[in-house]
Coordinates of C-alpha atoms in Angstrom, one line a residue:
M1 CA 11.8 -10.1 -16.6
K2 CA 12.0 -10.5 -12.3
V3 CA 15.5 -9.6 -10.4
V4 CA 16.2 -11.0 -6.6
I5 CA 18.5 -8.9 -4.7
V6 CA 20.0 -10.2 -1.6
G7 CA 20.7 -7.6 0.5
G8 CA 19.5 -4.1 0.3
V9 CA 21.8 -0.9 2.1
A10 CA 24.4 0.3 -0.8
G11 CA 24.9 -1.8 -3.5
G12 CA 22.0 -3.3 -3.3
A13 CA 18.8 -0.4 -2.4
T14 CA 21.1 1.5 -5.7
A15 CA 20.5 -1.9 -8.0
A16 CA 17.1 -1.8 -7.1
A17 CA 16.2 1.7 -7.7
R18 CA 18.5 2.0 -10.7
L19 CA 16.7 -1.5 -11.8
R20 CA 13.2 0.4 -11.7
R21 CA 14.2 3.4 -13.0
L22 CA 15.7 1.5 -16.1
D23 CA 12.3 -1.4 -16.8
E24 CA 9.3 -0.3 -15.2
Q25 CA 7.4 -4.1 -15.6
A26 CA 10.8 -5.7 -13.7
E27 CA 9.3 -7.9 -11.0
I28 CA 12.3 -6.8 -7.8
V29 CA 12.7 -8.0 -4.9
V30 CA 14.9 -7.2 -2.1
F31 CA 15.7 -9.7 1.2
E32 CA 17.3 -8.4 3.8
R33 CA 18.0 -9.9 7.0
S34 CA 18.0 -7.0 9.2
G35 CA 15.4 -4.2 10.0
H36 CA 15.9 -2.2 7.4
I37 CA 16.8 -2.1 3.7
S38 CA 19.2 1.3 3.7
Y39 CA 20.7 3.5 6.4
A40 CA 23.2 5.8 6.8
N41 CA 26.4 3.7 8.1
C42 CA 28.7 6.0 8.6
G43 CA 26.8 7.8 10.6
L44 CA 26.6 5.1 13.6
P45 CA 29.1 6.3 15.7
Y46 CA 27.5 10.0 15.6
Y47 CA 24.5 8.4 16.8
I48 CA 26.1 6.7 19.6
G49 CA 27.3 10.3 20.2
G50 CA 24.2 12.4 20.4
V51 CA 25.2 14.5 17.5
I52 CA 22.5 12.6 15.7
E53 CA 19.9 13.0 17.7
D54 CA 16.9 11.0 16.1
Q55 CA 17.2 7.6 15.0
A56 CA 15.5 9.0 12.1
D57 CA 18.1 10.5 10.4
L58 CA 20.2 7.2 10.2
T59 CA 17.1 5.5 8.1
L60 CA 17.8 6.6 4.5
Q61 CA 14.1 4.7 3.3
T62 CA 12.1 2.5 4.1
P63 CA 10.7 -0.5 3.0
E64 CA 7.3 1.5 3.0
S65 CA 9.0 4.7 1.5
F66 CA 11.0 2.3 -0.9
F67 CA 7.9 0.6 -2.6
A68 CA 5.8 3.9 -3.0
R69 CA 8.6 5.2 -4.8
F70 CA 10.0 2.5 -6.6
R71 CA 7.1 -0.3 -7.0
V72 CA 10.0 -2.5 -4.8
D73 CA 9.0 -5.4 -2.5
M74 CA 11.8 -4.5 0.2
R75 CA 11.1 -7.9 2.1
V76 CA 12.6 -7.1 5.4
R77 CA 13.7 -10.1 8.1
H78 CA 13.6 -11.7 5.8
E79 CA 17.3 -14.8 5.4
V80 CA 18.3 -16.1 3.0
T81 CA 20.2 -19.2 3.3
A82 CA 20.7 -21.1 0.1
I83 CA 21.1 -20.3 -3.8
H84 CA 19.9 -23.0 -5.9
P85 CA 21.7 -21.9 -9.6
E86 CA 20.5 -25.4 -11.0
R87 CA 16.5 -23.8 -10.7
K88 CA 17.2 -20.7 -10.4
A89 CA 16.0 -19.8 -7.1
V90 CA 16.3 -18.9 -3.1
S91 CA 16.3 -20.3 0.1
V92 CA 14.4 -17.6 2.4
K93 CA 13.5 -17.7 5.9
A94 CA 11.3 -14.7 6.9
L95 CA 12.9 -14.4 11.0
E96 CA 9.9 -13.1 12.8
T97 CA 7.4 -16.0 11.7
G98 CA 10.4 -18.8 11.5
E99 CA 7.9 -19.8 7.4
T100 CA 10.1 -20.6 4.7
F101 CA 9.8 -21.0 1.1
E102 CA 11.0 -20.3 -1.9
E103 CA 11.5 -16.9 -4.4
S104 CA 12.6 -17.9 -8.3
Y105 CA 15.1 -15.3 -10.5
D106 CA 15.6 -14.4 -13.5
K107 CA 18.2 -12.6 -12.5
L108 CA 20.3 -12.4 -8.8
I109 CA 22.0 -10.0 -7.2
L110 CA 24.2 -10.5 -4.3
S111 CA 24.6 -7.7 -1.9
P112 CA 25.7 -8.9 1.7
G113 CA 27.4 -7.1 2.4
A114 CA 30.5 -7.5 4.6
R115 CA 30.6 -8.8 9.2
P116 CA 32.5 -6.9 11.3
T117 CA 35.5 -9.2 12.0
Q118 CA 35.6 -11.7 14.8
P119 CA 38.9 -13.5 15.8
R120 CA 37.1 -16.6 17.8
L121 CA 39.1 -15.4 21.7
P122 CA 37.8 -16.3 24.7
G123 CA 35.1 -14.0 25.8
V124 CA 34.0 -12.1 22.4
G125 CA 30.1 -13.2 23.5
L126 CA 30.8 -12.2 27.3
G127 CA 27.5 -9.1 27.3
K128 CA 29.5 -6.0 27.1
V129 CA 31.8 -6.7 24.6
F130 CA 30.0 -4.9 20.9
T131 CA 30.8 -4.9 16.8
L132 CA 29.4 -2.1 15.3
R133 CA 28.1 -2.6 11.9
T134 CA 24.6 -2.0 11.9
V135 CA 21.1 0.1 13.5
E136 CA 20.8 -2.7 15.5
D137 CA 24.4 -2.8 16.6
T138 CA 23.9 0.6 17.1
F139 CA 21.5 1.0 19.3
R140 CA 22.5 -1.6 21.3
I141 CA 25.6 0.1 22.1
K142 CA 23.6 3.0 22.9
D143 CA 20.7 0.7 24.9
Y144 CA 23.5 0.1 27.1
I145 CA 24.9 3.5 27.4
S146 CA 21.5 4.8 28.9
A147 CA 21.2 2.1 30.7
H148 CA 24.9 2.1 32.5
R149 CA 26.6 4.5 32.7
P150 CA 30.2 3.3 31.4
R151 CA 32.8 5.2 32.6
S152 CA 35.4 3.3 30.9
A153 CA 35.3 1.6 27.0
V154 CA 38.7 -0.2 24.8
L155 CA 38.9 -0.1 21.5
A156 CA 39.8 -3.2 19.6
G157 CA 40.9 -1.9 16.1
G158 CA 41.9 1.0 14.3
G159 CA 40.4 2.1 11.8
F160 CA 37.6 4.5 10.7
I161 CA 34.8 2.9 12.8
S162 CA 37.0 2.8 16.5
L163 CA 38.8 6.2 15.6
E164 CA 34.8 8.0 14.6
L165 CA 33.8 6.1 17.8
A166 CA 36.2 7.3 19.8
E167 CA 35.5 10.7 18.5
N168 CA 31.9 10.1 19.9
L169 CA 32.1 8.3 23.1
R170 CA 34.9 10.3 24.1
E171 CA 32.9 13.5 23.8
L172 CA 30.0 11.6 26.0
G173 CA 32.7 11.4 28.4
L174 CA 34.6 7.9 28.5
E175 CA 38.0 7.1 29.1
V176 CA 38.8 6.1 26.0
T177 CA 41.2 3.0 24.9
I178 CA 42.7 2.0 21.4
V179 CA 44.8 -1.0 21.5
Q180 CA 45.5 -3.0 18.1
R181 CA 48.6 -5.5 16.8
P182 CA 49.8 -2.9 13.8
R183 CA 51.8 -0.2 15.5
Q184 CA 49.4 2.6 13.5
L185 CA 46.2 3.7 13.5
M186 CA 44.3 4.5 10.1
N187 CA 45.9 1.6 7.6
P188 CA 45.7 4.0 4.7
F189 CA 47.7 6.5 5.9
D190 CA 51.7 6.1 6.0
P191 CA 53.4 6.0 9.7
D192 CA 54.9 9.6 8.8
M193 CA 51.2 10.7 8.2
A194 CA 49.4 8.4 10.5
A195 CA 51.9 10.1 13.6
F196 CA 49.6 13.2 13.0
I197 CA 46.7 11.3 13.2
H198 CA 47.3 9.7 16.2
N199 CA 49.0 13.1 18.3
E200 CA 45.3 14.4 17.4
V201 CA 43.2 11.9 19.4
R202 CA 45.8 11.8 22.8
R203 CA 45.4 15.0 22.9
H204 CA 41.9 15.0 23.4
G205 CA 42.9 12.5 26.0
I206 CA 42.8 9.0 24.0
K207 CA 45.1 6.1 25.0
L208 CA 46.4 4.2 22.4
T209 CA 48.4 1.1 23.7
L210 CA 49.6 0.2 19.4
G211 CA 51.5 -3.2 19.3
R212 CA 49.8 -4.8 21.2
T213 CA 47.8 -8.8 20.4
V214 CA 44.5 -9.0 22.5
E215 CA 44.5 -12.5 23.6
G216 CA 40.5 -12.3 24.8
F217 CA 37.7 -11.2 27.4
E218 CA 36.9 -11.9 30.7
E219 CA 34.6 -10.7 33.3
R220 CA 35.5 -9.2 36.3
G221 CA 34.4 -6.6 38.2
G222 CA 31.2 -5.4 37.0
G223 CA 33.7 -4.4 33.6
V224 CA 36.0 -6.5 31.3
D225 CA 39.5 -7.6 31.5
I226 CA 40.7 -7.1 27.8
L227 CA 44.4 -9.9 28.1
L228 CA 47.1 -8.8 26.1
K229 CA 50.3 -11.6 24.9
D230 CA 52.7 -10.2 27.1
E231 CA 51.4 -8.3 29.1
R232 CA 49.2 -7.2 31.4
P233 CA 45.6 -7.3 30.8
L234 CA 43.8 -3.6 30.6
H235 CA 40.5 -3.4 31.4
A236 CA 37.2 -1.1 31.0
D237 CA 33.3 -1.1 31.4
M238 CA 32.9 -2.5 27.4
V239 CA 34.9 -3.4 24.7
V240 CA 34.2 -2.7 20.9
L241 CA 35.2 -4.8 18.0
A242 CA 36.0 -3.2 15.4
I243 CA 38.9 -5.1 14.2
G244 CA 37.9 -4.5 10.9
V245 CA 34.9 -6.5 8.8
T246 CA 34.7 -10.1 6.3
P247 CA 33.2 -10.3 3.2
D248 CA 29.6 -12.2 4.5
T249 CA 29.8 -14.8 1.4
A250 CA 28.8 -17.7 3.4
L251 CA 25.7 -18.0 0.7
A252 CA 28.2 -17.7 -2.7
R253 CA 30.5 -20.3 -1.1
D254 CA 27.8 -23.2 -0.7
A255 CA 26.8 -21.8 -3.8
G256 CA 29.2 -22.0 -5.9
L257 CA 31.1 -19.5 -6.8
K258 CA 34.8 -18.5 -7.3
L259 CA 35.6 -16.7 -4.2
G260 CA 38.7 -15.0 -3.9
L261 CA 40.6 -11.8 -1.1
K262 CA 39.1 -13.1 2.2
G263 CA 36.6 -15.5 0.8
S264 CA 35.5 -12.5 -1.5
I265 CA 33.6 -13.0 -4.3
V266 CA 35.3 -12.9 -7.7
V267 CA 33.6 -10.9 -10.1
N268 CA 34.4 -8.9 -13.8
D269 CA 33.6 -5.3 -14.7
R270 CA 30.0 -5.7 -15.6
M271 CA 29.6 -7.4 -12.0
E272 CA 28.9 -10.8 -12.7
T273 CA 30.2 -14.1 -11.2
S274 CA 31.2 -17.7 -12.4
V275 CA 27.8 -18.0 -12.5
P276 CA 25.3 -16.9 -15.3
D277 CA 22.1 -14.8 -13.9
I278 CA 24.2 -14.3 -10.4
Y279 CA 25.7 -10.9 -9.8
A280 CA 27.4 -8.7 -7.0
V281 CA 28.5 -6.1 -5.9
G282 CA 29.1 -3.8 -2.8
D283 CA 31.5 -4.8 0.2
A284 CA 31.6 -8.8 -0.4
V285 CA 33.6 -8.0 -3.6
Q286 CA 36.3 -8.7 -5.1
V287 CA 37.7 -5.9 -7.0
K288 CA 40.4 -4.5 -9.2
H289 CA 43.0 -1.8 -7.9
Y290 CA 42.2 1.3 -10.3
V291 CA 46.4 2.0 -9.3
T292 CA 48.1 -0.7 -8.7
G293 CA 45.4 -2.6 -11.3
G294 CA 45.8 -5.6 -8.4
D295 CA 43.1 -7.4 -5.9
A296 CA 41.4 -5.3 -4.1
V297 CA 38.5 -5.7 -1.3
I298 CA 37.4 -2.0 -0.8
S299 CA 34.5 -1.5 1.5
L300 CA 33.7 1.9 0.6
A301 CA 29.7 2.9 0.2
G302 CA 31.2 5.4 -2.9
P303 CA 31.8 1.7 -4.9
A304 CA 29.1 -0.1 -3.3
N305 CA 26.5 2.1 -4.8
K306 CA 28.8 2.0 -8.8
Q307 CA 28.2 -1.2 -8.7
G308 CA 24.5 -1.4 -7.4
R309 CA 24.5 0.5 -10.9
I310 CA 26.5 -1.3 -13.2
A311 CA 24.6 -4.1 -12.6
A312 CA 21.6 -3.0 -13.1
D313 CA 22.8 -1.6 -16.4
N314 CA 24.0 -4.5 -17.8
I315 CA 21.0 -6.8 -16.4
C316 CA 18.5 -4.1 -17.9
G317 CA 20.5 -5.0 -21.5
G318 CA 23.9 -1.5 -20.9
D319 CA 27.1 -2.5 -21.6
S320 CA 28.6 -0.7 -18.0
R321 CA 31.5 -1.5 -17.0
Y322 CA 33.7 -1.5 -13.7
Q323 CA 36.8 0.2 -13.7
G324 CA 38.1 -0.2 -10.9
S325 CA 38.5 1.1 -7.1
E326 CA 41.1 4.2 -6.1
G327 CA 39.7 3.1 -2.4
S328 CA 39.3 7.7 -1.6
S329 CA 37.8 8.1 1.8
V330 CA 38.1 11.5 4.7
I331 CA 37.4 11.7 8.4
K332 CA 37.2 14.0 10.7
V333 CA 39.1 13.5 13.7
F334 CA 37.7 15.7 16.5
G335 CA 39.0 18.8 14.5
M336 CA 41.0 17.2 12.4
T337 CA 40.1 15.9 8.6
A338 CA 42.4 13.2 7.5
A339 CA 42.2 11.5 3.1
A340 CA 43.0 9.4 1.9
T341 CA 42.4 8.7 -2.4
G342 CA 45.2 5.7 -4.5
V343 CA 47.6 3.9 -2.6
N344 CA 50.3 5.2 0.0
E345 CA 54.5 4.5 0.1
T346 CA 54.0 1.9 1.6
A347 CA 51.7 -0.2 0.3
A348 CA 52.9 1.8 -3.7
K349 CA 56.6 0.4 -3.1
Q350 CA 54.8 -3.7 -2.0
A351 CA 52.5 -3.4 -5.3
G352 CA 56.0 -3.2 -6.4
L353 CA 56.4 0.3 -8.0
D354 CA 58.7 2.8 -8.6
A355 CA 57.1 4.5 -5.8
D356 CA 58.6 8.5 -4.5
A357 CA 56.3 10.9 -2.6
V358 CA 57.3 14.3 -1.5
V359 CA 55.2 15.8 1.4
L360 CA 53.6 20.0 1.4
S361 CA 53.1 21.9 4.3
P362 CA 50.6 24.7 2.2
M363 CA 48.1 27.3 4.1
S364 CA 44.2 26.9 3.4
H365 CA 44.2 29.9 1.9
A366 CA 45.7 32.6 1.0
G367 CA 48.2 33.5 3.5
Y368 CA 47.9 37.1 4.0
Y369 CA 43.7 36.6 4.3
P370 CA 43.4 35.7 8.1
G371 CA 42.4 32.0 9.8
G372 CA 44.7 30.4 7.4
K373 CA 45.4 27.4 9.2
L374 CA 48.6 24.2 7.8
M375 CA 48.1 21.2 6.6
T376 CA 50.0 18.6 5.6
M377 CA 49.5 16.6 2.2
K378 CA 51.8 14.0 1.2
V379 CA 51.7 12.8 -2.7
V380 CA 52.3 9.5 -4.0
F381 CA 54.1 9.2 -7.4
E382 CA 55.8 7.0 -9.8
K383 CA 59.8 8.3 -10.3
E384 CA 60.5 8.6 -14.3
T385 CA 56.8 9.0 -14.7
Y386 CA 56.0 11.1 -12.5
R387 CA 52.3 9.1 -12.4
L388 CA 50.1 9.8 -10.5
L389 CA 49.6 7.1 -7.2
G390 CA 47.8 8.6 -4.9
A391 CA 48.1 11.0 -2.1
Q392 CA 46.9 11.7 2.0
I393 CA 46.5 14.9 3.7
V394 CA 46.0 16.3 7.6
G395 CA 44.4 19.5 8.8
S396 CA 41.8 20.9 10.5
E397 CA 40.4 23.9 6.8
G398 CA 40.9 22.3 3.0
V399 CA 41.7 18.9 2.8
D400 CA 38.6 17.6 1.7
K401 CA 38.4 19.7 -1.7
R402 CA 41.5 19.0 -2.5
I403 CA 41.8 15.4 -1.4
D404 CA 38.8 14.5 -4.1
V405 CA 41.4 17.4 -6.7
L406 CA 44.2 14.6 -6.7
A407 CA 41.0 11.3 -7.3
T408 CA 40.2 13.6 -9.9
A409 CA 43.2 14.2 -11.0
I410 CA 44.9 10.1 -10.8
R411 CA 40.9 9.0 -12.6
A412 CA 42.4 11.4 -15.3
G413 CA 45.7 10.1 -16.4
L414 CA 47.3 13.1 -15.0
N415 CA 50.8 13.6 -13.9
A416 CA 52.3 15.1 -10.7
T417 CA 53.6 17.8 -13.5
E418 CA 50.8 18.8 -15.3
L419 CA 49.3 19.4 -11.9
K420 CA 50.0 23.3 -12.2
D421 CA 47.8 23.5 -15.7
L422 CA 45.0 22.6 -13.8
D423 CA 42.0 25.6 -12.9
L424 CA 40.7 25.4 -10.0
A425 CA 38.7 27.9 -8.4
Y426 CA 40.0 30.6 -6.7
A427 CA 39.3 33.1 -3.6
P428 CA 41.2 34.3 -0.6
P429 CA 39.0 33.1 1.9
Y430 CA 38.9 29.5 0.6
S431 CA 42.0 28.8 -1.8
S432 CA 45.8 29.6 -2.5
A433 CA 46.1 30.7 -6.6
K434 CA 49.2 28.4 -6.1
D435 CA 47.8 25.0 -4.8
P436 CA 48.5 23.4 -7.8
V437 CA 51.1 24.9 -8.7
N438 CA 53.6 24.4 -6.1
M439 CA 52.5 20.6 -5.3
A440 CA 53.6 19.8 -9.3
G441 CA 56.4 22.2 -8.6
F442 CA 58.0 20.2 -5.5
M443 CA 57.9 16.9 -7.8
A444 CA 59.9 18.4 -11.5
D445 CA 61.9 19.4 -8.5

């Protein structure tokens, strides 16, 4: 059996490793357009900020190490330009030499990921306007900062990458402004919870220009003007577009695969596309949201890894199923940790769910033990059944532990009142013995 994989990183590299573990004889070829087949995408802003000092630490595997361990033919700087399902082959271009050729397959896995959303605005291609998605993007930004010593930056967009980059640029001493059309940062959070994030970034000197529409960019005075609708322009030494990502699915579209939300690839729970013997995984695919059951595009590493394993299992004769994604996430925002799972109250009501929520303010550990800090926790549930729908937490300690407990409870089908029955580890420096009882009790009332 010969399996060709388009794209590495989370989904493609995981699929390749799993295939080898399941089939020692399979021929596995991975084509990756960039120069890196497996890297720590989430660590990119921290390399720019100098928290991660060695760029080699961003690379989880090299083509050589992957081959030595798994005997997988990893070909970087190779771009798949077309899929030919009728003859089960792909067209490939070697970017360094310009050579073109075809590669046949028995099974094909698409893991093209997503590309930074780039609106068609004047000035997007200026040299001082960057995007951040790949290792190469990271090096360009890092090199620009080292060479030109900019004093100010404007980040367009208020999601994960934007906040992480804003923190790291601020720690380097830059004046940082975040501008975006929505009136709040971090879409997974309800406005009342996002307000804590707003306060934290403002407390560290980051300016927020929310509810504003960017209309273009112009070079002026050695920097960039950020043109806003019905507002005076902002000015900065550099701009980073972090508006979001769009599934990179031109290949799939041209090959006739069925597409869904935002142009994503439609797959079933076995990660099979609409074309036989072609699978798809990662940021490019449409999945079911585990809580709402609706279609969703969720660009996170965890789901991509799971999907890569599932595709490999099924190619090798198994029957693995993807049950959907809760969208669990966590982010560091200076001294704050913010985390979410499931759906927030706003999204739950938009999905037609009869949702309610409670807000609690537990201590990070037992109140009588020194050093405890308050956190704010919002838990969303269905009114009649108390089915858990989601949670958001902001605080400084213990946030990640509690969001993981709630994410697990949602996956296990526990309702809100059953949280009191959880048997969680307790010691005064780490938690409160009453955590699950308090959560369940507030909801029952």
